[in-house]
Amino acid sequence: MITKPAIGTVVRGWERTPEVIRGLAEHGFECWQPAFPLKHGPMPPLLPMAGEIREICEETGTFVSALGVYGNPLDGGERGEESRRCLREAMDAAEEIGTGVIGCFAGRVPWASIPESVERFREVWTPLAEEAAERGLAFAFENCQQGGTWERGDWNMAHQPDAWRLMFEAVPLTSLGLEWEPAHQMCLLIDPVRQLEEWAPRVLHVHGKDANVRRDVLAVHGVSSPERYAWHRTPGFGDSDWTEIMEFLVRGGSKAAIAIEGFHDPVYRGERELEGQLAALSYLKACRQRMSMQSP
């Protein structure tokens, strides 16, 4: 039996995803998130892939913690239509693959403010959330800025807690939640652990990605200078204590698995990608062990 929270990895979604999962299974990952960023290309047919992935999971004693489909369903054009179609297809694939969570972007009305996007959010997400609830599924919004701010953006409005409040008030269904990670919040200078004191119950899936924030750079240059003050890091190399993060998630009632999100670390990338992910896997399992020893 896998100890909770389960720890796995995000697998870039494409036609060879089942083959990649089979190759990674020997390294001790416990779960997978096949993820399809629509910004970078079309999503391949999911249902044929879902059956193959389910078989591999059964063979290896692993499971799919979530699917990931990252488009902009609030867009009024073809991009939005395709994003909504992919989300509906993901619900079918989730049932086939045996997962209850679909990670995604909430979307955003292009170049509108977050408050100006709320009505469109209500219009698009009410029927999707209702269908998900009927099918025993849930959508989890990733907290990534995608370059946006409160005032303007073109891809994802769900990147900070003031937006989450507006969204969950607009569509008050528990089939909508968060795909949370500390890195995005740290880059906004938000304390991720303090945030979990309030938001852990809405966390349905966790991306294992951390950050280094250079407070010395901020003290001199602030946040709007060309001087970079933050880097996304693989867990174990960032500023966060993941034992504490796990404690707050579990204490808050979250049952979310953690999927390491690679391909961002400035050191462990390219030929060193797997090295970094395996270091993160070992670190997170050690954090989980410490958490279980500290629990009353």
XYZ file of C-alpha atoms in Angstrom:
296
model
C 0.000 0.000 0.000
C 1.271 3.486 -0.906
C 1.713 5.844 2.041
C -0.067 9.198 1.720
C 0.572 11.649 0.318
C 1.603 9.604 -2.704
C 4.612 11.021 -4.561
C 5.025 10.799 -8.315
C 5.861 12.949 -11.295
C 4.295 14.962 -14.084
C 4.789 13.276 -17.456
C 4.642 15.461 -20.521
C 1.625 14.363 -22.494
C 2.159 13.126 -26.038
C 1.726 9.909 -27.991
C 4.651 8.186 -26.202
C 3.390 8.987 -22.694
C 2.589 5.330 -21.812
C 6.095 4.290 -22.899
C 7.653 7.042 -20.764
C 5.625 5.969 -17.719
C 6.729 2.366 -18.134
C 10.371 3.467 -18.254
C 10.078 5.648 -15.143
C 8.178 3.116 -13.026
C 11.349 1.270 -11.978
C 12.663 4.375 -10.193
C 10.093 4.333 -7.391
C 7.575 6.953 -8.499
C 4.195 6.081 -7.014
C 1.860 8.006 -9.302
C 1.707 9.964 -12.539
C 0.130 13.030 -14.061
C 0.032 12.923 -17.863
C -0.108 16.654 -18.683
C -1.100 18.296 -21.961
C -0.274 22.036 -22.319
C -2.461 23.210 -25.205
C -0.335 26.334 -25.563
C 2.408 24.157 -27.015
C 0.420 21.942 -29.346
C -2.763 19.893 -29.829
C -3.762 17.169 -27.413
C -3.554 13.635 -28.856
C -6.610 11.373 -28.492
C -6.836 10.509 -24.797
C -9.086 7.460 -24.637
C -6.763 5.003 -26.456
C -3.859 6.260 -24.328
C -5.919 6.011 -21.125
C -6.466 2.289 -21.473
C -2.768 1.641 -22.071
C -1.734 3.787 -19.093
C -4.234 2.021 -16.833
C -2.738 -1.348 -17.796
C 0.797 -0.113 -17.033
C -0.353 1.188 -13.658
C -1.905 -2.167 -12.818
C 1.336 -3.937 -13.791
C 3.561 -1.599 -11.764
C 1.386 -0.958 -8.700
C 1.171 2.755 -9.471
C -1.760 5.025 -10.319
C -2.651 8.245 -12.105
C -3.065 11.010 -9.537
C -4.553 13.418 -12.085
C -4.775 14.179 -15.758
C -3.621 17.637 -16.822
C -5.168 19.689 -19.637
C -3.974 23.287 -19.744
C -5.801 25.580 -22.156
C -7.933 28.716 -21.929
C -11.601 27.681 -21.765
C -12.743 31.298 -21.210
C -11.451 32.458 -24.590
C -14.329 33.336 -26.910
C -12.652 32.038 -30.073
C -11.388 28.744 -31.465
C -8.772 28.452 -28.717
C -11.491 28.462 -26.065
C -13.693 26.039 -27.966
C -10.821 23.564 -28.297
C -9.921 23.982 -24.616
C -13.486 23.180 -23.548
C -13.602 20.177 -25.876
C -10.363 18.846 -24.387
C -11.724 19.247 -20.845
C -14.808 17.232 -21.760
C -12.640 14.560 -23.375
C -10.483 14.532 -20.243
C -13.531 13.630 -18.150
C -14.093 10.542 -20.297
C -10.402 9.640 -20.103
C -10.294 10.182 -16.330
C -13.068 7.645 -15.855
C -11.276 5.177 -18.117
C -7.915 5.652 -16.429
C -9.304 5.567 -12.890
C -8.521 9.041 -11.605
C -10.924 11.557 -10.112
C -8.938 14.759 -10.719
C -8.256 16.831 -13.829
C -5.664 19.567 -13.436
C -6.243 22.590 -15.648
C -6.135 26.342 -16.013
C -9.281 28.249 -15.108
C -8.740 30.338 -18.230
C -9.155 34.064 -18.570
C -10.920 36.563 -20.804
C -7.911 37.703 -22.859
C -6.428 40.947 -21.537
C -9.297 41.533 -19.098
C -8.817 41.963 -15.355
C -9.607 39.090 -13.021
C -12.894 40.696 -11.810
C -13.877 41.300 -15.444
C -13.348 37.571 -16.149
C -15.605 36.298 -13.356
C -18.899 36.335 -15.258
C -17.374 34.392 -18.148
C -15.880 32.000 -15.593
C -19.358 31.408 -14.151
C -20.826 30.845 -17.621
C -18.183 28.319 -18.714
C -17.422 26.489 -15.490
C -20.915 25.995 -14.045
C -21.896 23.288 -16.573
C -18.425 21.704 -16.507
C -18.409 21.581 -12.699
C -21.958 20.206 -12.578
C -21.081 17.429 -15.029
C -17.898 16.631 -13.124
C -19.856 16.381 -9.860
C -22.379 14.017 -11.441
C -19.519 11.785 -12.617
C -17.588 11.848 -9.344
C -14.794 13.955 -10.837
C -13.241 17.304 -9.993
C -11.257 20.012 -11.768
C -8.200 21.423 -9.998
C -6.994 24.866 -11.104
C -3.233 25.297 -11.303
C -2.005 28.467 -9.563
C 0.294 29.592 -12.388
C 0.329 33.231 -13.512
C 1.177 32.460 -17.135
C 2.582 35.981 -17.256
C -0.645 37.582 -16.060
C -1.407 40.047 -13.283
C -4.587 41.099 -11.489
C -5.194 43.737 -14.136
C -4.244 41.909 -17.348
C -3.528 38.425 -18.644
C -4.423 36.039 -21.431
C -4.419 32.490 -20.041
C -5.156 31.802 -16.349
C -6.973 33.843 -13.703
C -6.522 31.302 -10.870
C -3.087 32.381 -9.721
C -3.699 33.886 -6.274
C -6.166 33.709 -3.362
C -8.164 36.870 -4.068
C -8.992 35.386 -7.465
C -9.855 32.018 -5.902
C -12.401 33.663 -3.620
C -14.142 35.320 -6.568
C -14.113 32.087 -8.560
C -15.420 29.793 -5.840
C -18.109 32.317 -4.908
C -19.187 32.456 -8.564
C -19.357 28.640 -8.860
C -19.776 27.254 -5.311
C -19.308 23.575 -6.144
C -16.807 21.217 -4.519
C -16.021 19.695 -7.919
C -13.773 22.738 -8.398
C -10.568 23.031 -6.387
C -6.883 23.831 -6.636
C -3.829 22.244 -8.188
C -1.447 23.951 -5.826
C 2.300 24.416 -5.636
C 4.465 26.710 -3.500
C 6.673 28.010 -6.327
C 4.074 30.198 -8.041
C 2.992 31.713 -4.737
C 6.562 32.344 -3.618
C 7.264 34.219 -6.848
C 4.334 36.464 -5.862
C 5.964 36.868 -2.406
C 3.101 34.967 -0.740
C 3.921 32.686 2.198
C 2.838 29.253 0.910
C 2.578 27.581 4.320
C 0.458 30.359 5.783
C -1.706 30.123 2.668
C -2.351 26.438 3.338
C -3.817 27.278 6.739
C -6.842 28.572 4.818
C -6.730 26.790 1.490
C -5.589 23.207 2.196
C -9.187 21.866 2.104
C -9.507 23.035 -1.531
C -6.206 21.462 -2.652
C -7.012 18.443 -4.834
C -3.585 17.922 -6.409
C -0.085 19.253 -5.721
C 2.688 20.033 -8.156
C 6.059 19.292 -6.617
C 7.893 22.465 -7.544
C 9.700 24.869 -5.237
C 11.489 28.203 -5.655
C 14.491 30.193 -4.518
C 13.611 33.821 -3.754
C 16.498 36.293 -3.485
C 15.453 38.695 -0.748
C 18.727 40.579 -1.137
C 17.880 41.342 -4.773
C 14.348 42.409 -3.820
C 15.679 44.734 -1.135
C 17.686 46.660 -3.731
C 15.765 46.287 -6.997
C 12.146 45.461 -6.091
C 9.858 43.311 -8.247
C 9.691 45.323 -11.489
C 13.386 45.589 -12.311
C 15.245 43.512 -14.938
C 17.141 41.878 -12.063
C 15.720 38.406 -11.530
C 14.733 37.614 -7.949
C 13.200 34.113 -8.160
C 13.934 30.753 -9.760
C 11.731 27.669 -9.878
C 13.510 24.711 -8.271
C 13.047 20.991 -7.876
C 11.880 20.091 -4.320
C 14.872 19.704 -2.055
C 16.746 22.562 -3.713
C 14.276 25.377 -3.001
C 13.450 27.451 0.061
C 10.479 25.400 1.318
C 10.323 22.775 4.048
C 8.191 20.086 2.432
C 7.704 18.246 5.723
C 5.875 21.349 6.924
C 3.943 21.626 3.654
C 2.792 18.011 3.933
C 1.796 18.520 7.563
C -0.390 21.502 6.694
C -1.961 19.700 3.736
C -2.822 16.614 5.771
C -3.926 18.632 8.801
C -6.202 20.684 6.549
C -7.901 17.585 5.176
C -6.283 17.500 1.743
C -5.861 14.043 0.239
C -3.818 15.369 -2.678
C -0.956 13.425 -4.200
C 2.266 15.262 -5.064
C 3.486 15.088 -8.674
C 7.013 16.447 -9.141
C 6.909 19.050 -11.908
C 10.285 18.971 -13.594
C 11.757 20.788 -16.581
C 12.047 24.114 -14.737
C 15.114 23.810 -12.518
C 18.070 25.935 -13.735
C 20.571 23.268 -12.617
C 18.783 19.924 -12.978
C 17.628 20.156 -16.568
C 18.510 18.636 -19.908
C 20.783 15.647 -19.306
C 20.421 16.143 -15.524
C 16.595 16.165 -15.511
C 16.172 12.618 -14.224
C 18.932 13.143 -11.647
C 17.027 16.109 -10.240
C 13.701 14.304 -10.218
C 15.132 11.284 -8.421
C 16.741 13.580 -5.843
C 13.343 15.238 -5.356
C 11.633 11.858 -5.041
C 14.077 10.772 -2.335
C 13.757 14.108 -0.527
C 9.944 14.104 -0.580
C 9.758 10.515 0.656
C 12.068 11.472 3.525
C 9.824 14.456 4.317
C 6.807 12.156 4.334
C 8.572 9.805 6.730
C 9.450 12.685 9.070
C 5.869 13.917 8.938
C 4.508 10.500 9.904
C 6.983 10.250 12.798
C 6.011 13.697 14.084
C 2.254 13.125 13.829
C 0.484 12.427 17.133
